[in-house]
Amino acid sequence: LAGPPSLPGQDPHGWRVPVDCVRANELCAAEPSCSSRYRTLRQCLAGRDRNTMLANKECQVALEVLQESPLYDCRCKRGMKKELQCLQIYWSIHLGLTEGEEFYEASPYEPVTSRLTDIFRLASIFSGMDPATTSRSNHCLDAAKACNLNDNCKRLRSGYISTCSREISATEHCSRRKCHKALRQFFDRVPSEYTYRLLFCSCKDQACAERRRQTIVPSCSYEDKEKPNCLDLRNVCRTDHLCRSRLADFHANCQTSFQSPTSCPGGNYQACLGSYAGLIGFDMTPNYVDASPTSITISPWCSCRGSGNMEEECEKFLRDFTENPCLRNAIQAFGNGTDVNLSP
Amino acid sequence: AFGLYFPRKEYSENVYVDQPAGTPLLRIHALRDSHGEVAHFHLCQNLVISRARSHENNWFQIREKTGLLYLSKSLDREDFNMLSVGNWMPLSKLMLYVFLSSHPFQEKECDSATRTTVFLSLINATAPACSSLTARQLCFTEMDLSFHIKENKPPGTFHQLQLPSVHHLCQNLSISYKLLAAEGMPFRYNENTTGVSVTQRLDREERERYELIAKCTVREGFREMQVEVPFLVNVLDEDDSPPFLPNGTDTADAVVEFNRKEGTVLATLTVYDADTTPIYPLESSRKKYTGTIITDDPWISETFRVEHIFDEIHFSPNGSQVRGTQHEYKLVLNKSISVTEHRSFQLDVLVNDTEFHGPERSVMLHFNVSILPVSIQFPNVTYQFTVNRNAERFAQIGKICIENCMKFRGVNITYKLQSHNASCYAVGVLQGREDKYGSLYVNDSSVLRRPECKEIQYTIQATDKQSRKHTKTLLTIVLEGTLINKEEDCPDSCAVSKHRAECEECGGLGVLAGRCQWRQGSGKGITTNYSTCTPSIKTCPDGTCDVIESKDPAVCPQDCTSANIIGGHGKGTGNLGIRSGHGICYCFPRQNCYCEKDDIQEQLCDDVCKTVI
């Protein structure tokens, strides 16, 4: 029932193309009326909910003025310089306005416009690994080999593997914090044609699928002594600006859409895989739950035990990982080297 | 009581350009808390656009009595563009909040706690022709048919299957509904209104989920299409069950003996409740279900605390599974208890289900606490160890331990040696971190070689740090064996030797009888049983860098090295030592260790090589 999806980033209706929040903040700071309203609004939002805030005349005026400023529509880019600062500016306005209690939050990141085909084109550069000649081979092993042939990928990969498998003491299996940091560096700084091949390689046997499951060193980065409740985990994630943003981005790009034959919003597999990879190294780190080669089940490390009256909501949240046709189609499409070509 | 509530959290519908004023969009229902309540619906006069921007609502209204949301003013293209400004996602969504009250709304504000959210998808096209819609689109919205109904509340209508917007648009189509699998269930479908109602009070402890099927039939002339979708009802829980004891057990024994450390769990008692307890947010659930030590004795309240954990359990009252809660109350030591303490008493813990409104809201748990004193004494023997005259510095002679010392936790014992014969003082004692036992070792090997020293006598004293209680016993060290000549050119450390022959003809720090020992490994891949040269196979390598080994890096680098290990290997606990290695592992103290297969001259496999394979 939707109209044809218009390409984001373009500007068919004279809409403002968003600037990044760091830049928007600079623009606002240069303008006395904007900067004083921004200060006022931040004070209004601090520790108050949307409705009490709107009851205050001064706050309302500040909001109206800011709606016209570039700060209001600003966005951030994944892996940009000052990403955290950008997200802090974004949430300083949006947290109070969206009440922070919504099931799906809007993503602070710019929409992804590239397609999987861009990656396939680059991937074919790896000579001697033509899929035709290696039909019986282990794609996940090939992905590891390809990574090791690239200095940057090799360095950051052995970096996170050695950090994540270093035992601290008999009781502390590894330093989860350092492991997550190293994983984030790997996924932020290594081009996706390497990282996606490791994460989303297709498998025909269990050894391959186990290697795929082990990609992120789950014993350190994923598993924990106890499985928390998913809503509790979501809450922990939302206290951190980066985790909150990555989760919102995952919901924006991997949410099952009935309006697309691929089940993905705008039919964009690349965007969904990117925001999936963007969650790795945070509290909401997702992974394959087992080494089944064909049936892919993804989940964060949490369950819906002890949800009380929120069980429906918890299961809805968990299903966006475990039973998500968009995510599953995107992973399979990447593994098969197929992408959909959508007419813009 | 203000108990009206919405059976759904969210509603959704599409809005098209130029749909005429008066077009009905969707129907919202409310359920009651008590008989006689009348629901009043009210719309917040604020539209939220793409979740952040807001705009005054000029287009949508709701009928206060019936909950019908409709277009009061047509949305033309200009309105569309205005509502989409800054919204660069392909699909614009508007959010409306609908509020609920049992009284007619006086002030038109948006601050009632009871609200539901309506998502309106703005579609940049005129309303589609009925013939272009699929049966699925004619019959149901995209949103799941999933509802929640509170237990113990009066019956009422909670949903209307017919879509008001479709009914308005496609009047020439016949669309009828049925509710399947509803026999024997407390739900009724009314064909005239297409309303679905709950017919009786529900009890979550009986059944918490009903799965029905909504079936829709569309007839257009002779064509007939059918669609079925799941229709789910979840029953929401309230605190209507008291706590109870499984098997009536309300008493447990709690004995404090060797384990006296702060944080020790002494005993656990379990309380069940048929109600659910959310673990999120955790603290509020803990406050709802309290466990308090009942005592006037300040010593008891300082020394003990109660820890409460709870977990979801399942039980099946009549075939269908429902969730309940198991609460565990653990009696925990709040501080370490002195070895001299001796008393017994009963400690009562009152468990209170604070939100249950009945007479049996609490249960009393009883812990029979006995704190036994432990004696600090050596077993009824004197110690005697034999030491070879060729033993080297840091050779491990044996362990000394007061009675039950290995069972102790939270008791710190120090061991001291007092010499009777100052000239033959050759042995020292060291304690590990746990302070349980003392390790005897050679600290001056030249004394062993002096002919006048044959038997050395010591007094060992063990002292409990906290109570200063102490005990003594005699220790006799007998020197034996004849002196052997030292090989020339032997290294300090056994670990340096790479081959069996050079290993076994040399001595080194820590050896017991003048010669290093060779451990022959199994030789398959990277294994914990690698080949290596060691002062004593019993203690090195054993995977732990003990107090004596850590005195000098030359004693047992296999357990203690923190330097590089070159070759296939796995590191030990805390990044110390070689837990597993490939072939033979040898070390230069304070420098690198090497693990390699002796017979093959191939490139070594380092960290990077391991990550490739």
mmCIF file of N, CA, C and O in Angstrom, chain B residues 454-507:
data_model
loop_
_atom_site.group_PDB
_atom_site.id
_atom_site.type_symbol
_atom_site.label_atom_id
_atom_site.label_comp_id
_atom_site.label_asym_id
_atom_site.label_seq_id
_atom_site.Cartn_x
_atom_site.Cartn_y
_atom_site.Cartn_z
ATOM 1 N N LYS B 454 73.255 -32.898 60.495
ATOM 2 C CA LYS B 454 72.691 -34.192 60.118
ATOM 3 C C LYS B 454 71.195 -34.196 60.303
ATOM 4 O O LYS B 454 70.438 -34.707 59.495
ATOM 5 N N GLU B 455 70.801 -33.600 61.379
ATOM 6 C CA GLU B 455 69.372 -33.568 61.686
ATOM 7 C C GLU B 455 69.084 -32.173 62.220
ATOM 8 O O GLU B 455 69.816 -31.694 63.086
ATOM 9 N N ILE B 456 68.104 -31.520 61.677
ATOM 10 C CA ILE B 456 67.813 -30.154 62.115
ATOM 11 C C ILE B 456 66.445 -30.146 62.781
ATOM 12 O O ILE B 456 65.490 -30.708 62.244
ATOM 13 N N GLN B 457 66.381 -29.500 63.926
ATOM 14 C CA GLN B 457 65.105 -29.438 64.660
ATOM 15 C C GLN B 457 64.537 -28.020 64.635
ATOM 16 O O GLN B 457 65.279 -27.053 64.781
ATOM 17 N N TYR B 458 63.259 -27.967 64.436
ATOM 18 C CA TYR B 458 62.580 -26.674 64.456
ATOM 19 C C TYR B 458 61.336 -26.792 65.316
ATOM 20 O O TYR B 458 60.793 -27.879 65.502
ATOM 21 N N THR B 459 60.862 -25.666 65.768
ATOM 22 C CA THR B 459 59.502 -25.591 66.284
ATOM 23 C C THR B 459 58.692 -24.819 65.254
ATOM 24 O O THR B 459 59.140 -23.776 64.783
ATOM 25 N N ILE B 460 57.524 -25.405 64.902
ATOM 26 C CA ILE B 460 56.658 -24.660 63.993
ATOM 27 C C ILE B 460 55.552 -24.033 64.809
ATOM 28 O O ILE B 460 54.941 -24.691 65.651
ATOM 29 N N GLN B 461 55.298 -22.782 64.541
ATOM 30 C CA GLN B 461 54.173 -22.137 65.217
ATOM 31 C C GLN B 461 53.150 -21.689 64.177
ATOM 32 O O GLN B 461 53.483 -21.065 63.166
ATOM 33 N N ALA B 462 51.871 -22.058 64.417
ATOM 34 C CA ALA B 462 50.789 -21.621 63.539
ATOM 35 C C ALA B 462 49.919 -20.653 64.332
ATOM 36 O O ALA B 462 49.550 -20.936 65.463
ATOM 37 N N THR B 463 49.616 -19.482 63.729
ATOM 38 C CA THR B 463 48.851 -18.463 64.439
ATOM 39 C C THR B 463 47.641 -18.027 63.612
ATOM 40 O O THR B 463 47.763 -17.782 62.411
ATOM 41 N N ASP B 464 46.499 -17.960 64.265
ATOM 42 C CA ASP B 464 45.316 -17.405 63.589
ATOM 43 C C ASP B 464 45.400 -15.889 63.696
ATOM 44 O O ASP B 464 45.503 -15.338 64.795
ATOM 45 N N LYS B 465 45.344 -15.233 62.546
ATOM 46 C CA LYS B 465 45.569 -13.788 62.510
ATOM 47 C C LYS B 465 44.527 -13.035 63.335
ATOM 48 O O LYS B 465 44.846 -12.074 64.035
ATOM 49 N N GLN B 466 43.249 -13.441 63.217
ATOM 50 C CA GLN B 466 42.196 -12.664 63.849
ATOM 51 C C GLN B 466 42.193 -12.815 65.373
ATOM 52 O O GLN B 466 42.191 -11.837 66.104
ATOM 53 N N SER B 467 42.240 -14.073 65.859
ATOM 54 C CA SER B 467 42.101 -14.281 67.309
ATOM 55 C C SER B 467 43.447 -14.342 68.020
ATOM 56 O O SER B 467 43.489 -14.391 69.243
ATOM 57 N N ARG B 468 44.539 -14.361 67.245
ATOM 58 C CA ARG B 468 45.898 -14.527 67.783
ATOM 59 C C ARG B 468 46.058 -15.873 68.494
ATOM 60 O O ARG B 468 46.994 -16.059 69.262
ATOM 61 N N LYS B 469 45.158 -16.794 68.280
ATOM 62 C CA LYS B 469 45.320 -18.138 68.856
ATOM 63 C C LYS B 469 46.447 -18.839 68.131
ATOM 64 O O LYS B 469 46.579 -18.704 66.918
ATOM 65 N N HIS B 470 47.279 -19.581 68.892
ATOM 66 C CA HIS B 470 48.366 -20.248 68.204
ATOM 67 C C HIS B 470 48.627 -21.627 68.773
ATOM 68 O O HIS B 470 48.134 -21.996 69.837
ATOM 69 N N THR B 471 49.393 -22.395 68.010
ATOM 70 C CA THR B 471 49.738 -23.743 68.407
ATOM 71 C C THR B 471 51.132 -24.043 67.889
ATOM 72 O O THR B 471 51.595 -23.387 66.959
ATOM 73 N N LYS B 472 51.777 -25.023 68.528
ATOM 74 C CA LYS B 472 53.158 -25.341 68.145
ATOM 75 C C LYS B 472 53.317 -26.828 67.981
ATOM 76 O O LYS B 472 52.589 -27.624 68.588
ATOM 77 N N THR B 473 54.310 -27.214 67.160
ATOM 78 C CA THR B 473 54.708 -28.629 67.103
ATOM 79 C C THR B 473 56.161 -28.695 66.675
ATOM 80 O O THR B 473 56.764 -27.701 66.312
ATOM 81 N N LEU B 474 56.710 -29.915 66.743
ATOM 82 C CA LEU B 474 58.122 -30.094 66.394
ATOM 83 C C LEU B 474 58.271 -30.537 64.961
ATOM 84 O O LEU B 474 57.462 -31.313 64.435
ATOM 85 N N LEU B 475 59.343 -30.066 64.332
ATOM 86 C CA LEU B 475 59.643 -30.460 62.967
ATOM 87 C C LEU B 475 61.081 -30.954 62.931
ATOM 88 O O LEU B 475 61.971 -30.289 63.442
ATOM 89 N N THR B 476 61.270 -32.133 62.367
ATOM 90 C CA THR B 476 62.628 -32.663 62.251
ATOM 91 C C THR B 476 62.960 -32.822 60.775
ATOM 92 O O THR B 476 62.188 -33.418 60.016
ATOM 93 N N ILE B 477 64.101 -32.275 60.372
ATOM 94 C CA ILE B 477 64.582 -32.454 59.003
ATOM 95 C C ILE B 477 65.800 -33.371 59.077
ATOM 96 O O ILE B 477 66.768 -33.060 59.758
ATOM 97 N N VAL B 478 65.722 -34.503 58.405
ATOM 98 C CA VAL B 478 66.839 -35.442 58.401
ATOM 99 C C VAL B 478 67.546 -35.295 57.064
ATOM 100 O O VAL B 478 66.910 -35.344 56.008
ATOM 101 N N LEU B 479 68.865 -35.093 57.125
ATOM 102 C CA LEU B 479 69.615 -34.978 55.879
ATOM 103 C C LEU B 479 70.152 -36.351 55.509
ATOM 104 O O LEU B 479 70.640 -37.098 56.356
ATOM 105 N N GLU B 480 70.089 -36.690 54.242
ATOM 106 C CA GLU B 480 70.535 -38.013 53.812
ATOM 107 C C GLU B 480 71.252 -37.901 52.484
ATOM 108 O O GLU B 480 71.249 -36.857 51.843
ATOM 109 N N GLY B 481 71.863 -39.008 52.071
ATOM 110 C CA GLY B 481 72.532 -39.073 50.780
ATOM 111 C C GLY B 481 73.958 -38.585 50.857
ATOM 112 O O GLY B 481 74.349 -37.916 51.802
ATOM 113 N N THR B 482 74.716 -38.953 49.850
ATOM 114 C CA THR B 482 76.104 -38.512 49.785
ATOM 115 C C THR B 482 76.221 -37.446 48.726
ATOM 116 O O THR B 482 75.466 -37.456 47.744
ATOM 117 N N LEU B 483 77.180 -36.583 48.935
ATOM 118 C CA LEU B 483 77.328 -35.463 48.002
ATOM 119 C C LEU B 483 77.823 -35.957 46.658
ATOM 120 O O LEU B 483 78.707 -36.805 46.586
ATOM 121 N N ILE B 484 77.218 -35.473 45.606
ATOM 122 C CA ILE B 484 77.722 -35.793 44.270
ATOM 123 C C ILE B 484 78.366 -34.537 43.711
ATOM 124 O O ILE B 484 78.013 -33.420 44.099
ATOM 125 N N ASN B 485 79.289 -34.761 42.775
ATOM 126 C CA ASN B 485 79.978 -33.611 42.203
ATOM 127 C C ASN B 485 79.093 -32.891 41.217
ATOM 128 O O ASN B 485 78.361 -33.508 40.441
ATOM 129 N N LYS B 486 79.209 -31.590 41.218
ATOM 130 C CA LYS B 486 78.433 -30.797 40.271
ATOM 131 C C LYS B 486 79.111 -30.839 38.918
ATOM 132 O O LYS B 486 80.324 -30.746 38.823
ATOM 133 N N GLU B 487 78.276 -30.988 37.856
ATOM 134 C CA GLU B 487 78.802 -30.898 36.498
ATOM 135 C C GLU B 487 79.229 -29.469 36.224
ATOM 136 O O GLU B 487 78.632 -28.516 36.733
ATOM 137 N N GLU B 488 80.255 -29.339 35.404
ATOM 138 C CA GLU B 488 80.634 -28.004 34.946
ATOM 139 C C GLU B 488 79.641 -27.547 33.880
ATOM 140 O O GLU B 488 78.925 -28.356 33.292
ATOM 141 N N ASP B 489 79.600 -26.278 33.604
ATOM 142 C CA ASP B 489 78.831 -25.697 32.492
ATOM 143 C C ASP B 489 77.331 -25.966 32.572
ATOM 144 O O ASP B 489 76.642 -25.930 31.571
ATOM 145 N N CYS B 490 76.831 -26.300 33.732
ATOM 146 C CA CYS B 490 75.380 -26.503 33.789
ATOM 147 C C CYS B 490 74.689 -25.164 34.051
ATOM 148 O O CYS B 490 75.211 -24.328 34.788
ATOM 149 N N PRO B 491 73.552 -24.960 33.447
ATOM 150 C CA PRO B 491 72.841 -23.696 33.698
ATOM 151 C C PRO B 491 72.169 -23.694 35.073
ATOM 152 O O PRO B 491 72.026 -24.737 35.695
ATOM 153 N N ASP B 492 71.800 -22.513 35.521
ATOM 154 C CA ASP B 492 71.072 -22.345 36.781
ATOM 155 C C ASP B 492 69.760 -23.099 36.796
ATOM 156 O O ASP B 492 69.321 -23.608 37.815
ATOM 157 N N SER B 493 69.098 -23.046 35.632
ATOM 158 C CA SER B 493 67.713 -23.489 35.579
ATOM 159 C C SER B 493 67.584 -24.761 34.773
ATOM 160 O O SER B 493 68.155 -24.888 33.681
ATOM 161 N N CYS B 494 66.826 -25.719 35.289
ATOM 162 C CA CYS B 494 66.577 -26.958 34.557
ATOM 163 C C CYS B 494 65.898 -26.673 33.235
ATOM 164 O O CYS B 494 66.134 -27.331 32.226
ATOM 165 N N ALA B 495 65.015 -25.669 33.224
ATOM 166 C CA ALA B 495 64.155 -25.404 32.068
ATOM 167 C C ALA B 495 64.944 -25.077 30.807
ATOM 168 O O ALA B 495 64.417 -25.157 29.705
ATOM 169 N N VAL B 496 66.234 -24.730 30.961
ATOM 170 C CA VAL B 496 67.036 -24.375 29.798
ATOM 171 C C VAL B 496 67.335 -25.596 28.925
ATOM 172 O O VAL B 496 67.467 -25.495 27.716
ATOM 173 N N SER B 497 67.419 -26.774 29.559
ATOM 174 C CA SER B 497 67.821 -27.974 28.815
ATOM 175 C C SER B 497 66.763 -28.400 27.820
ATOM 176 O O SER B 497 65.580 -28.498 28.144
ATOM 177 N N LYS B 498 67.260 -28.746 26.627
ATOM 178 C CA LYS B 498 66.367 -29.029 25.522
ATOM 179 C C LYS B 498 66.287 -30.527 25.257
ATOM 180 O O LYS B 498 65.374 -30.985 24.578
ATOM 181 N N HIS B 499 67.259 -31.251 25.777
ATOM 182 C CA HIS B 499 67.307 -32.689 25.502
ATOM 183 C C HIS B 499 67.364 -33.453 26.810
ATOM 184 O O HIS B 499 67.839 -32.964 27.822
ATOM 185 N N ARG B 500 66.888 -34.681 26.736
ATOM 186 C CA ARG B 500 66.828 -35.519 27.917
ATOM 187 C C ARG B 500 68.199 -35.693 28.561
ATOM 188 O O ARG B 500 68.344 -35.564 29.776
ATOM 189 N N ALA B 501 69.232 -35.972 27.721
ATOM 190 C CA ALA B 501 70.564 -36.269 28.257
ATOM 191 C C ALA B 501 71.113 -35.085 29.038
ATOM 192 O O ALA B 501 71.480 -35.229 30.218
ATOM 193 N N GLU B 502 71.114 -33.901 28.450
ATOM 194 C CA GLU B 502 71.662 -32.737 29.153
ATOM 195 C C GLU B 502 70.818 -32.383 30.364
ATOM 196 O O GLU B 502 71.312 -31.859 31.358
ATOM 197 N N CYS B 503 69.554 -32.699 30.313
ATOM 198 C CA CYS B 503 68.657 -32.423 31.435
ATOM 199 C C CYS B 503 69.037 -33.268 32.632
ATOM 200 O O CYS B 503 69.214 -32.763 33.734
ATOM 201 N N GLU B 504 69.179 -34.553 32.389
ATOM 202 C CA GLU B 504 69.347 -35.471 33.510
ATOM 203 C C GLU B 504 70.762 -35.490 34.078
ATOM 204 O O GLU B 504 70.988 -36.061 35.131
ATOM 205 N N GLU B 505 71.730 -34.881 33.387
ATOM 206 C CA GLU B 505 73.060 -34.851 33.984
ATOM 207 C C GLU B 505 73.338 -33.553 34.713
ATOM 208 O O GLU B 505 74.363 -33.408 35.353
ATOM 209 N N CYS B 506 72.417 -32.600 34.653
ATOM 210 C CA CYS B 506 72.616 -31.320 35.319
ATOM 211 C C CYS B 506 71.670 -31.156 36.503
ATOM 212 O O CYS B 506 70.655 -31.836 36.598
ATOM 213 N N GLY B 507 72.069 -30.239 37.361
ATOM 214 C CA GLY B 507 71.147 -29.817 38.419
ATOM 215 C C GLY B 507 70.612 -28.448 38.084
ATOM 216 O O GLY B 507 70.810 -27.942 36.980
#
